[in-house]
mmCIF file of C-alpha atoms in Angstrom:
data_model
loop_
_atom_site.group_PDB
_atom_site.id
_atom_site.type_symbol
_atom_site.label_atom_id
_atom_site.label_comp_id
_atom_site.label_asym_id
_atom_site.label_seq_id
_atom_site.Cartn_x
_atom_site.Cartn_y
_atom_site.Cartn_z
ATOM 1 C CA MET A 1 -32.603 31.946 14.907
ATOM 2 C CA LYS A 2 -30.672 28.723 15.592
ATOM 3 C CA LYS A 3 -28.419 29.299 12.554
ATOM 4 C CA LEU A 4 -27.871 32.933 13.580
ATOM 5 C CA LEU A 5 -26.757 31.818 17.040
ATOM 6 C CA GLY A 6 -24.408 29.333 15.397
ATOM 7 C CA LEU A 7 -22.846 32.076 13.274
ATOM 8 C CA ILE A 8 -22.424 34.284 16.332
ATOM 9 C CA ALA A 9 -20.772 31.370 18.118
ATOM 10 C CA ILE A 10 -18.213 31.050 15.338
ATOM 11 C CA SER A 11 -17.495 34.769 15.380
ATOM 12 C CA PHE A 12 -17.012 35.103 19.124
ATOM 13 C CA PHE A 13 -15.990 31.714 20.423
ATOM 14 C CA GLY A 14 -13.866 30.315 17.603
ATOM 15 C CA LEU A 15 -14.225 27.007 15.812
ATOM 16 C CA THR A 16 -13.704 24.451 18.586
ATOM 17 C CA GLY A 17 -16.652 22.111 18.888
ATOM 18 C CA TYR A 18 -18.441 23.606 15.905
ATOM 19 C CA GLY A 19 -19.720 21.383 13.108
ATOM 20 C CA GLN A 20 -19.499 17.605 13.242
ATOM 21 C CA ASP A 21 -18.711 15.936 16.535
ATOM 22 C CA ASN A 22 -15.454 14.173 15.626
ATOM 23 C CA MET A 23 -12.322 15.205 13.775
ATOM 24 C CA LEU A 24 -13.650 14.376 10.311
ATOM 25 C CA CYS A 25 -14.909 17.231 8.137
ATOM 26 C CA VAL A 26 -17.161 15.503 5.615
ATOM 27 C CA GLY A 27 -19.117 16.867 2.661
ATOM 28 C CA SER A 28 -20.828 20.214 3.273
ATOM 29 C CA TYR A 29 -19.276 20.577 6.695
ATOM 30 C CA TRP A 30 -20.402 24.182 6.848
ATOM 31 C CA SER A 31 -23.146 26.031 5.017
ATOM 32 C CA GLU A 32 -22.114 28.728 2.549
ATOM 33 C CA ASP A 33 -23.058 31.399 5.103
ATOM 34 C CA GLU A 34 -21.032 29.735 7.831
ATOM 35 C CA ALA A 35 -18.018 29.263 5.553
ATOM 36 C CA ASN A 36 -18.018 32.946 4.660
ATOM 37 C CA ILE A 37 -17.637 33.830 8.331
ATOM 38 C CA VAL A 38 -15.108 31.071 8.950
ATOM 39 C CA MET A 39 -12.878 32.433 6.181
ATOM 40 C CA LYS A 40 -12.876 35.810 7.932
ATOM 41 C CA LYS A 41 -11.915 34.064 11.160
ATOM 42 C CA PHE A 42 -9.060 32.286 9.381
ATOM 43 C CA ALA A 43 -7.874 35.569 7.853
ATOM 44 C CA SER A 44 -7.738 37.180 11.305
ATOM 45 C CA GLU A 45 -5.202 34.587 12.444
ATOM 46 C CA TRP A 46 -2.379 35.865 10.218
ATOM 47 C CA ASN A 47 -1.340 39.322 9.032
ATOM 48 C CA ASP A 48 2.104 38.939 7.461
ATOM 49 C CA LEU A 49 4.332 36.371 5.812
ATOM 50 C CA GLU A 50 5.768 35.080 9.077
ATOM 51 C CA SER A 51 2.385 34.489 10.726
ATOM 52 C CA TRP A 52 0.981 32.893 7.556
ATOM 53 C CA GLU A 53 3.937 30.523 7.270
ATOM 54 C CA GLN A 54 3.517 29.513 10.897
ATOM 55 C CA ARG A 55 -0.110 28.683 10.127
ATOM 56 C CA ALA A 56 0.934 26.933 6.909
ATOM 57 C CA LEU A 57 3.316 24.659 8.820
ATOM 58 C CA ARG A 58 0.543 23.740 11.228
ATOM 59 C CA ILE A 59 -1.805 22.935 8.325
ATOM 60 C CA LYS A 60 0.823 20.793 6.565
ATOM 61 C CA LYS A 61 1.464 18.888 9.782
ATOM 62 C CA GLY A 62 -2.284 18.390 10.170
ATOM 63 C CA ILE A 63 -2.448 16.875 6.678
ATOM 64 C CA THR A 64 0.481 14.480 7.054
ATOM 65 C CA ASP A 65 -0.403 13.466 10.612
ATOM 66 C CA GLY A 66 -4.091 13.135 9.809
ATOM 67 C CA MET A 67 -3.514 10.774 6.902
ATOM 68 C CA GLN A 68 -0.770 8.901 8.828
ATOM 69 C CA LEU A 69 1.709 9.391 6.014
ATOM 70 C CA ASP A 70 4.570 8.325 8.253
ATOM 71 C CA LYS A 71 3.203 4.750 8.253
ATOM 72 C CA MET A 72 3.951 4.248 4.570
ATOM 73 C CA PRO A 73 7.066 2.275 3.591
ATOM 74 C CA LYS A 74 10.375 4.040 3.188
ATOM 75 C CA ILE A 75 10.940 3.413 -0.522
ATOM 76 C CA THR A 76 13.338 5.030 -2.954
ATOM 77 C CA GLY A 77 12.985 4.095 -6.597
ATOM 78 C CA ASN A 78 12.001 0.442 -7.164
ATOM 79 C CA PHE A 79 9.162 1.469 -9.470
ATOM 80 C CA ASN A 80 9.537 -1.683 -11.540
ATOM 81 C CA PRO A 81 7.632 -0.064 -14.425
ATOM 82 C CA ILE A 82 5.621 -2.228 -16.784
ATOM 83 C CA ILE A 83 5.171 -0.410 -20.116
ATOM 84 C CA ARG A 84 3.120 -2.011 -22.878
ATOM 85 C CA ASN A 85 1.550 -1.280 -26.238
ATOM 86 C CA THR A 86 3.476 1.815 -27.343
ATOM 87 C CA ARG A 87 1.573 3.667 -30.091
ATOM 88 C CA ILE A 88 2.773 6.647 -32.125
ATOM 89 C CA MET A 89 -0.113 9.027 -32.770
ATOM 90 C CA ASP A 90 -0.429 12.477 -34.349
ATOM 91 C CA GLY A 91 2.255 14.400 -32.473
ATOM 92 C CA TYR A 92 2.187 12.267 -29.331
ATOM 93 C CA ILE A 93 2.853 8.740 -28.065
ATOM 94 C CA VAL A 94 0.561 6.816 -25.713
ATOM 95 C CA GLU A 95 1.616 3.810 -23.651
ATOM 96 C CA ASN A 96 -0.004 1.600 -21.042
ATOM 97 C CA ILE A 97 1.921 1.703 -17.774
ATOM 98 C CA ALA A 98 1.956 0.315 -14.260
ATOM 99 C CA ILE A 99 4.422 1.148 -11.516
ATOM 100 C CA GLU A 100 4.802 -0.434 -8.109
ATOM 101 C CA SER A 101 3.576 1.942 -5.424
ATOM 102 C CA PHE A 102 4.986 -0.426 -2.832
ATOM 103 C CA PRO A 103 5.770 -4.137 -3.172
ATOM 104 C CA GLY A 104 2.670 -5.875 -4.482
ATOM 105 C CA PHE A 105 0.535 -2.774 -5.105
ATOM 106 C CA PHE A 106 0.353 -1.204 -8.563
ATOM 107 C CA VAL A 107 -0.556 2.219 -9.896
ATOM 108 C CA THR A 108 -2.150 1.669 -13.309
ATOM 109 C CA GLY A 109 -2.485 4.220 -16.054
ATOM 110 C CA ASN A 110 -1.365 5.629 -19.365
ATOM 111 C CA LEU A 111 1.706 7.588 -20.264
ATOM 112 C CA TYR A 112 1.336 10.273 -22.925
ATOM 113 C CA ARG A 113 4.520 11.869 -24.238
ATOM 114 C CA PRO A 114 5.684 13.950 -27.196
ATOM 115 C CA ALA A 115 6.342 12.052 -30.399
ATOM 116 C CA GLU A 116 9.392 14.209 -31.009
ATOM 117 C CA GLU A 117 12.437 13.204 -28.963
ATOM 118 C CA LYS A 118 14.137 16.420 -28.017
ATOM 119 C CA GLY A 119 15.864 17.011 -24.672
ATOM 120 C CA LYS A 120 13.905 17.190 -21.444
ATOM 121 C CA TYR A 121 10.160 17.793 -21.177
ATOM 122 C CA ALA A 122 7.797 19.035 -18.533
ATOM 123 C CA ALA A 123 5.947 16.362 -16.542
ATOM 124 C CA ILE A 124 2.272 16.412 -15.568
ATOM 125 C CA LEU A 125 0.432 14.220 -13.073
ATOM 126 C CA SER A 126 -3.182 13.601 -14.104
ATOM 127 C CA PRO A 127 -5.357 12.047 -11.374
ATOM 128 C CA HIS A 128 -9.114 11.850 -11.901
ATOM 129 C CA GLY A 129 -12.376 11.986 -10.000
ATOM 130 C CA HIS A 130 -15.085 9.478 -9.187
ATOM 131 C CA MET A 131 -16.172 7.306 -12.066
ATOM 132 C CA LYS A 132 -15.601 3.599 -12.622
ATOM 133 C CA ASP A 133 -13.651 3.794 -15.899
ATOM 134 C CA LYS A 134 -12.824 7.489 -16.052
ATOM 135 C CA ARG A 135 -9.242 7.081 -17.273
ATOM 136 C CA TYR A 136 -10.585 5.783 -20.575
ATOM 137 C CA THR A 137 -12.960 8.700 -21.255
ATOM 138 C CA ASP A 138 -12.576 10.899 -24.291
ATOM 139 C CA TYR A 139 -12.075 14.076 -22.247
ATOM 140 C CA ILE A 140 -9.109 12.631 -20.347
ATOM 141 C CA GLN A 141 -7.592 11.356 -23.597
ATOM 142 C CA TRP A 142 -8.104 14.778 -25.228
ATOM 143 C CA ARG A 143 -6.436 16.590 -22.344
ATOM 144 C CA CYS A 144 -3.482 14.255 -21.911
ATOM 145 C CA ALA A 145 -2.780 13.946 -25.634
ATOM 146 C CA ALA A 146 -2.943 17.720 -26.100
ATOM 147 C CA LEU A 147 -0.537 18.345 -23.211
ATOM 148 C CA ALA A 148 1.840 15.705 -24.585
ATOM 149 C CA ARG A 149 1.782 17.303 -28.019
ATOM 150 C CA MET A 150 2.528 20.635 -26.316
ATOM 151 C CA GLY A 151 5.685 19.104 -24.842
ATOM 152 C CA ALA A 152 4.903 17.247 -21.606
ATOM 153 C CA VAL A 153 5.193 13.702 -20.310
ATOM 154 C CA VAL A 154 1.748 13.079 -18.813
ATOM 155 C CA PHE A 155 0.872 10.222 -16.452
ATOM 156 C CA ALA A 156 -2.903 9.628 -16.247
ATOM 157 C CA TYR A 157 -3.523 7.157 -13.422
ATOM 158 C CA ASP A 158 -6.454 5.390 -11.811
ATOM 159 C CA MET A 159 -8.165 6.397 -8.610
ATOM 160 C CA VAL A 160 -7.879 3.488 -6.157
ATOM 161 C CA GLY A 161 -10.710 1.026 -6.649
ATOM 162 C CA TYR A 162 -11.543 2.167 -10.191
ATOM 163 C CA ALA A 163 -10.681 0.916 -13.698
ATOM 164 C CA GLU A 164 -7.639 -1.345 -13.243
ATOM 165 C CA SER A 165 -6.930 -0.357 -9.646
ATOM 166 C CA THR A 166 -9.058 -3.185 -8.281
ATOM 167 C CA GLN A 167 -6.662 -4.590 -5.702
ATOM 168 C CA VAL A 168 -8.669 -2.649 -3.106
ATOM 169 C CA ASN A 169 -12.120 -1.128 -2.813
ATOM 170 C CA HIS A 170 -12.431 2.609 -3.241
ATOM 171 C CA LYS A 171 -14.228 2.988 0.092
ATOM 172 C CA MET A 172 -11.429 1.363 2.085
ATOM 173 C CA PRO A 173 -10.575 3.260 5.309
ATOM 174 C CA ILE A 174 -7.175 4.516 4.132
ATOM 175 C CA ALA A 175 -8.198 5.541 0.603
ATOM 176 C CA LEU A 176 -7.032 9.124 1.200
ATOM 177 C CA LEU A 177 -3.613 7.960 2.376
ATOM 178 C CA LEU A 178 -3.265 5.438 -0.423
ATOM 179 C CA GLN A 179 -4.211 7.911 -3.164
ATOM 180 C CA THR A 180 -1.813 10.532 -1.848
ATOM 181 C CA TRP A 181 0.954 7.951 -1.653
ATOM 182 C CA ASN A 182 0.214 6.761 -5.192
ATOM 183 C CA SER A 183 0.457 10.341 -6.446
ATOM 184 C CA LYS A 184 3.774 10.761 -4.642
ATOM 185 C CA ARG A 185 5.088 7.632 -6.315
ATOM 186 C CA VAL A 186 3.866 8.792 -9.740
ATOM 187 C CA LEU A 187 5.685 12.074 -9.131
ATOM 188 C CA GLU A 188 8.886 10.303 -8.169
ATOM 189 C CA TYR A 189 8.657 7.979 -11.144
ATOM 190 C CA LEU A 190 8.309 10.928 -13.509
ATOM 191 C CA LEU A 191 11.256 12.667 -11.839
ATOM 192 C CA SER A 192 13.347 9.512 -12.315
ATOM 193 C CA ARG A 193 12.883 9.592 -16.094
ATOM 194 C CA PRO A 194 15.797 10.989 -18.117
ATOM 195 C CA ASP A 195 13.373 12.881 -20.400
ATOM 196 C CA VAL A 196 11.787 14.914 -17.554
ATOM 197 C CA ASP A 197 12.833 18.369 -16.329
ATOM 198 C CA SER A 198 12.412 18.355 -12.539
ATOM 199 C CA GLU A 199 11.820 22.119 -12.485
ATOM 200 C CA ARG A 200 8.761 21.846 -14.765
ATOM 201 C CA VAL A 201 6.308 19.553 -13.001
ATOM 202 C CA GLY A 202 2.571 20.211 -13.005
ATOM 203 C CA MET A 203 -0.502 18.475 -11.633
ATOM 204 C CA THR A 204 -4.167 18.767 -12.534
ATOM 205 C CA GLY A 205 -7.412 16.905 -11.989
ATOM 206 C CA ALA A 206 -11.094 17.671 -11.539
ATOM 207 C CA SER A 207 -13.426 16.927 -8.646
ATOM 208 C CA GLY A 208 -11.780 14.116 -6.651
ATOM 209 C CA GLY A 209 -8.780 14.554 -8.944
ATOM 210 C CA GLY A 210 -8.747 18.191 -7.878
ATOM 211 C CA THR A 211 -8.587 17.072 -4.246
ATOM 212 C CA GLN A 212 -5.642 14.815 -5.038
ATOM 213 C CA THR A 213 -3.995 17.751 -6.808
ATOM 214 C CA PHE A 214 -4.182 20.297 -4.017
ATOM 215 C CA VAL A 215 -3.373 17.764 -1.267
ATOM 216 C CA LEU A 216 -0.127 16.573 -2.848
ATOM 217 C CA THR A 217 0.830 20.090 -3.939
ATOM 218 C CA ALA A 218 0.362 21.295 -0.348
ATOM 219 C CA ILE A 219 2.837 18.817 1.104
ATOM 220 C CA ASP A 220 5.308 18.346 -1.765
ATOM 221 C CA ASP A 221 7.150 21.337 -3.221
ATOM 222 C CA ARG A 222 8.317 19.240 -6.168
ATOM 223 C CA ILE A 223 4.956 20.032 -7.771
ATOM 224 C CA LYS A 224 5.809 23.361 -9.398
ATOM 225 C CA VAL A 225 2.427 24.279 -10.950
ATOM 226 C CA ALA A 226 -1.047 23.130 -9.891
ATOM 227 C CA ALA A 227 -4.536 23.341 -11.375
ATOM 228 C CA PRO A 228 -7.283 21.831 -9.196
ATOM 229 C CA VAL A 229 -10.532 21.987 -11.171
ATOM 230 C CA VAL A 230 -14.101 22.362 -9.785
ATOM 231 C CA GLN A 231 -13.180 21.353 -6.241
ATOM 232 C CA VAL A 232 -11.678 24.126 -4.082
ATOM 233 C CA SER A 233 -14.499 25.204 -1.777
ATOM 234 C CA ALA A 234 -14.746 26.976 1.561
ATOM 235 C CA HIS A 235 -17.761 24.983 2.750
ATOM 236 C CA PHE A 236 -17.474 21.623 0.945
ATOM 237 C CA PHE A 237 -14.693 19.271 2.040
ATOM 238 C CA GLY A 238 -15.304 16.382 -0.346
ATOM 239 C CA GLY A 239 -17.954 13.804 0.353
ATOM 240 C CA CYS A 240 -15.928 10.620 -0.187
ATOM 241 C CA VAL A 241 -13.735 8.677 2.198
ATOM 242 C CA CYS A 242 -10.828 9.342 -0.197
ATOM 243 C CA GLU A 243 -11.176 13.089 0.467
ATOM 244 C CA SER A 244 -12.484 13.457 4.007
ATOM 245 C CA GLY A 245 -12.320 9.984 5.544
ATOM 246 C CA MET A 246 -9.166 10.788 7.503
ATOM 247 C CA PRO A 247 -8.747 13.890 9.715
ATOM 248 C CA ILE A 248 -6.559 16.134 7.540
ATOM 249 C CA HIS A 249 -8.631 19.280 8.115
ATOM 250 C CA LYS A 250 -9.010 19.230 11.871
ATOM 251 C CA SER A 251 -7.035 18.188 14.937
ATOM 252 C CA ALA A 252 -6.937 19.060 18.605
ATOM 253 C CA ASP A 253 -5.079 22.297 17.840
ATOM 254 C CA HIS A 254 -6.110 23.352 14.340
ATOM 255 C CA GLN A 255 -8.991 23.699 11.891
ATOM 256 C CA THR A 256 -8.614 24.414 8.201
ATOM 257 C CA ASN A 257 -10.414 23.766 4.920
ATOM 258 C CA ASN A 258 -9.582 23.085 1.285
ATOM 259 C CA VAL A 259 -9.111 26.787 0.522
ATOM 260 C CA GLU A 260 -6.146 27.005 2.849
ATOM 261 C CA ILE A 261 -4.795 23.661 1.676
ATOM 262 C CA ALA A 262 -4.888 24.975 -1.904
ATOM 263 C CA ALA A 263 -3.219 28.206 -0.731
ATOM 264 C CA LEU A 264 -0.212 26.178 0.459
ATOM 265 C CA CYS A 265 0.795 26.123 -3.207
ATOM 266 C CA ALA A 266 1.974 29.733 -2.814
ATOM 267 C CA PRO A 267 4.082 31.171 -4.326
ATOM 268 C CA ARG A 268 4.040 28.464 -7.023
ATOM 269 C CA PRO A 269 1.615 29.066 -9.921
ATOM 270 C CA LEU A 270 -1.958 27.983 -9.134
ATOM 271 C CA LEU A 271 -5.035 27.921 -11.360
ATOM 272 C CA LEU A 272 -8.497 27.539 -9.822
ATOM 273 C CA VAL A 273 -11.227 26.574 -12.287
ATOM 274 C CA SER A 274 -14.769 26.962 -10.960
ATOM 275 C CA ASP A 275 -18.323 26.851 -12.265
ATOM 276 C CA GLY A 276 -21.821 28.044 -11.450
ATOM 277 C CA SER A 277 -23.546 24.800 -10.510
ATOM 278 C CA ASP A 278 -21.541 23.172 -7.712
ATOM 279 C CA TRP A 279 -19.682 24.003 -4.497
ATOM 280 C CA THR A 280 -17.245 26.249 -6.427
ATOM 281 C CA ARG A 281 -19.919 28.778 -7.423
ATOM 282 C CA ASN A 282 -18.613 31.288 -4.839
ATOM 283 C CA THR A 283 -14.960 31.010 -5.840
ATOM 284 C CA PRO A 284 -14.634 34.549 -7.319
ATOM 285 C CA ARG A 285 -16.069 36.068 -4.129
ATOM 286 C CA ILE A 286 -14.896 33.840 -1.264
ATOM 287 C CA GLU A 287 -12.171 31.320 -2.076
ATOM 288 C CA TYR A 288 -10.142 33.214 -4.684
ATOM 289 C CA PRO A 289 -9.832 36.513 -2.741
ATOM 290 C CA TYR A 290 -8.521 34.637 0.298
ATOM 291 C CA ILE A 291 -5.885 32.817 -1.756
ATOM 292 C CA GLN A 292 -4.943 36.072 -3.508
ATOM 293 C CA LYS A 293 -4.139 37.590 -0.107
ATOM 294 C CA VAL A 294 -1.799 34.693 0.619
ATOM 295 C CA TYR A 295 -0.045 35.140 -2.731
ATOM 296 C CA ALA A 296 0.299 38.872 -2.067
ATOM 297 C CA LEU A 297 2.487 38.042 0.946
ATOM 298 C CA TYR A 298 5.000 36.584 -1.530
ATOM 299 C CA ASP A 299 4.523 39.386 -4.102
ATOM 300 C CA ALA A 300 3.188 36.638 -6.373
ATOM 301 C CA GLU A 301 -0.332 37.855 -7.164
ATOM 302 C CA HIS A 302 0.320 37.258 -10.859
ATOM 303 C CA LYS A 303 0.895 33.551 -10.249
ATOM 304 C CA VAL A 304 -2.609 32.694 -9.072
ATOM 305 C CA GLU A 305 -5.620 32.804 -11.398
ATOM 306 C CA ASN A 306 -9.294 31.925 -11.327
ATOM 307 C CA VAL A 307 -11.243 30.962 -14.433
ATOM 308 C CA HIS A 308 -14.897 31.040 -13.425
ATOM 309 C CA LEU A 309 -17.508 29.624 -15.800
ATOM 310 C CA PRO A 310 -20.901 30.527 -14.304
ATOM 311 C CA ALA A 311 -22.910 28.892 -17.100
ATOM 312 C CA GLU A 312 -21.119 25.530 -16.783
ATOM 313 C CA ARG A 313 -21.437 22.492 -14.549
ATOM 314 C CA HIS A 314 -19.205 20.077 -12.627
ATOM 315 C CA ASP A 315 -16.826 18.617 -15.217
ATOM 316 C CA TYR A 316 -13.470 19.088 -16.973
ATOM 317 C CA GLY A 317 -15.073 20.202 -20.224
ATOM 318 C CA TYR A 318 -13.622 21.989 -23.226
ATOM 319 C CA ASN A 319 -13.506 25.522 -21.758
ATOM 320 C CA LYS A 320 -11.865 24.229 -18.607
ATOM 321 C CA ARG A 321 -9.285 22.199 -20.529
ATOM 322 C CA THR A 322 -8.353 25.042 -22.854
ATOM 323 C CA ALA A 323 -7.923 27.446 -19.930
ATOM 324 C CA LEU A 324 -5.504 24.887 -18.518
ATOM 325 C CA TYR A 325 -3.632 24.668 -21.835
ATOM 326 C CA ASN A 326 -2.851 28.386 -21.706
ATOM 327 C CA PHE A 327 -1.907 28.310 -18.014
ATOM 328 C CA PHE A 328 0.420 25.319 -18.305
ATOM 329 C CA ASP A 329 1.792 26.647 -21.594
ATOM 330 C CA HIS A 330 2.947 29.773 -19.779
ATOM 331 C CA HIS A 331 4.119 28.358 -16.454
ATOM 332 C CA LEU A 332 5.592 25.040 -17.639
ATOM 333 C CA ASP A 333 7.169 26.510 -20.772
ATOM 334 C CA LEU A 334 5.202 24.303 -23.154
ATOM 335 C CA ASN A 335 4.383 25.038 -26.794
ATOM 336 C CA ALA A 336 0.647 25.610 -27.250
ATOM 337 C CA GLY A 337 1.397 26.407 -30.882
ATOM 338 C CA LYS A 338 1.629 22.654 -31.436
ATOM 339 C CA ILE A 339 -2.166 22.411 -30.967
ATOM 340 C CA PRO A 340 -4.321 23.347 -33.983
ATOM 341 C CA TYR A 341 -6.107 26.625 -33.307
ATOM 342 C CA ALA A 342 -8.932 28.422 -35.098
ATOM 343 C CA GLU A 343 -10.869 30.710 -32.759
ATOM 344 C CA GLY A 344 -10.252 28.052 -30.128
ATOM 345 C CA TYR A 345 -8.053 25.012 -29.657
ATOM 346 C CA LYS A 346 -8.859 22.012 -31.855
ATOM 347 C CA GLU A 347 -8.566 18.602 -30.223
ATOM 348 C CA ASP A 348 -9.682 16.541 -33.211
ATOM 349 C CA PHE A 349 -6.129 15.332 -33.876
ATOM 350 C CA VAL A 350 -6.534 13.016 -30.855
ATOM 351 C CA THR A 351 -7.393 9.379 -31.568
ATOM 352 C CA ILE A 352 -9.840 8.160 -28.920
ATOM 353 C CA LEU A 353 -8.842 4.624 -28.001
ATOM 354 C CA PRO A 354 -11.247 2.031 -26.530
ATOM 355 C CA PRO A 355 -10.715 0.904 -22.928
ATOM 356 C CA GLU A 356 -9.228 -2.448 -23.887
ATOM 357 C CA ASP A 357 -6.465 -0.660 -25.790
ATOM 358 C CA LEU A 358 -5.563 1.411 -22.733
ATOM 359 C CA MET A 359 -5.390 -1.386 -20.184
ATOM 360 C CA VAL A 360 -2.076 -2.549 -18.766
ATOM 361 C CA PHE A 361 -3.283 -5.900 -17.496
ATOM 362 C CA GLY A 362 -5.556 -8.461 -19.126
ATOM 363 C CA LYS A 363 -6.079 -12.150 -19.792
ATOM 364 C CA ASP A 364 -2.761 -12.468 -21.606
ATOM 365 C CA SER A 365 -0.897 -10.044 -19.351
ATOM 366 C CA PRO A 366 -2.073 -10.468 -15.752
ATOM 367 C CA ARG A 367 -0.816 -8.590 -12.719
ATOM 368 C CA PRO A 368 2.491 -9.878 -11.342
ATOM 369 C CA LYS A 369 2.243 -12.848 -8.995
ATOM 370 C CA ASN A 370 3.255 -10.769 -5.962
ATOM 371 C CA ALA A 371 0.141 -8.590 -6.252
ATOM 372 C CA LEU A 372 -1.693 -8.025 -2.956
ATOM 373 C CA GLU A 373 -5.419 -8.656 -3.223
ATOM 374 C CA GLY A 374 -8.039 -7.036 -1.030
ATOM 375 C CA ASP A 375 -8.243 -4.223 1.525
ATOM 376 C CA GLU A 376 -7.132 -6.431 4.404
ATOM 377 C CA ALA A 377 -4.075 -7.743 2.585
ATOM 378 C CA VAL A 378 -2.938 -4.232 1.681
ATOM 379 C CA MET A 379 -3.529 -2.845 5.180
ATOM 380 C CA ALA A 380 -1.803 -5.857 6.735
ATOM 381 C CA TYR A 381 1.255 -5.305 4.522
ATOM 382 C CA LEU A 382 1.323 -1.658 5.574
ATOM 383 C CA LYS A 383 0.801 -2.689 9.232
ATOM 384 C CA ILE A 384 -2.219 -0.408 9.502
ATOM 385 C CA LYS A 385 -4.877 -2.157 11.557
ATOM 386 C CA GLY A 386 -7.733 0.249 10.956
ATOM 387 C CA ILE A 387 -8.968 3.776 11.295
ATOM 388 C CA GLN A 388 -11.326 4.821 14.077
ATOM 389 C CA PRO A 389 -13.954 7.557 13.534
ATOM 390 C CA GLN A 390 -11.594 10.122 15.072
ATOM 391 C CA GLY A 391 -8.907 9.059 12.610
ATOM 392 C CA LYS A 392 -6.801 7.363 15.281
ATOM 393 C CA PRO A 393 -5.013 4.054 14.581
#
């Protein structure tokens, strides 16, 4: 009875005051039943392109204001890239790379690019989800190497606080801001390269990497194609401080969720990959139809797709990767014919390198001397004193 009354309250009295008490929307903020009704409420607030775009502007402002993006330094260029250990593999090149996100803070990762030097290539940002050394895993190496062999420059980079990104802790208060900023800097670095075509830029990641994908895509039109994997959910907002620790979903005058944030990609090509065992299990019935309606406003229904794998779990496994290969092949003008194929793509041409071979920094090649160390040092440099529960400075 209590839940029924709550659902009625949403339907008749709107969203104000519903859910958690402050402006943060954390984890399973709504139940699946509640989210279903909320999506209908959202849909009632726009009925044409003009009213949707008014709502979209309000959502974008909520994201940038909520994460306090305006507090980040005004930097153009100055990436000061450190590129080490270039290796020529079977149809692709892999390098260890670090760029300066802002003075003294480094984005660490690997750059995968085509072995053949021929004009300009597509660029792909590859953030990842929660796991200590995820950048070094075989499935990230398979995906990035395959995309490079198809004709893309791919930057796989660490989540803050993981692998080599140990200048701060992952649970720091501004993790969401810092990760979004890092992604923006990776994007701008890729765009600065003479071998990158600025009109063919994609982004993909799973789980927390999916969150990073749809957040940056929502606020930066320079991402031309996006593929958030196993993360877009009507009821689940992300359970980590890096996803929901700052008030990007709710303010005094708006409420949204990750479905609408993902929909801000419209009319750019968008691939949703979902599965049957996590918070994306309802995607074909709840999340995808809503986003399709947004794309229809732009006459771009053919640019949004959902690959739903009901027998699979929360990962970026083979069937998810190969769906991405076809999607990026089409929308980024790659060449999937470069990947061996026999009733399915073959990834066995990829050489899986050990973590120590993929690291930028080490005993003989430490971080530069200007490196900031610790959450407090980074926040002091940025002149951000702290984040209160309501997300206020």
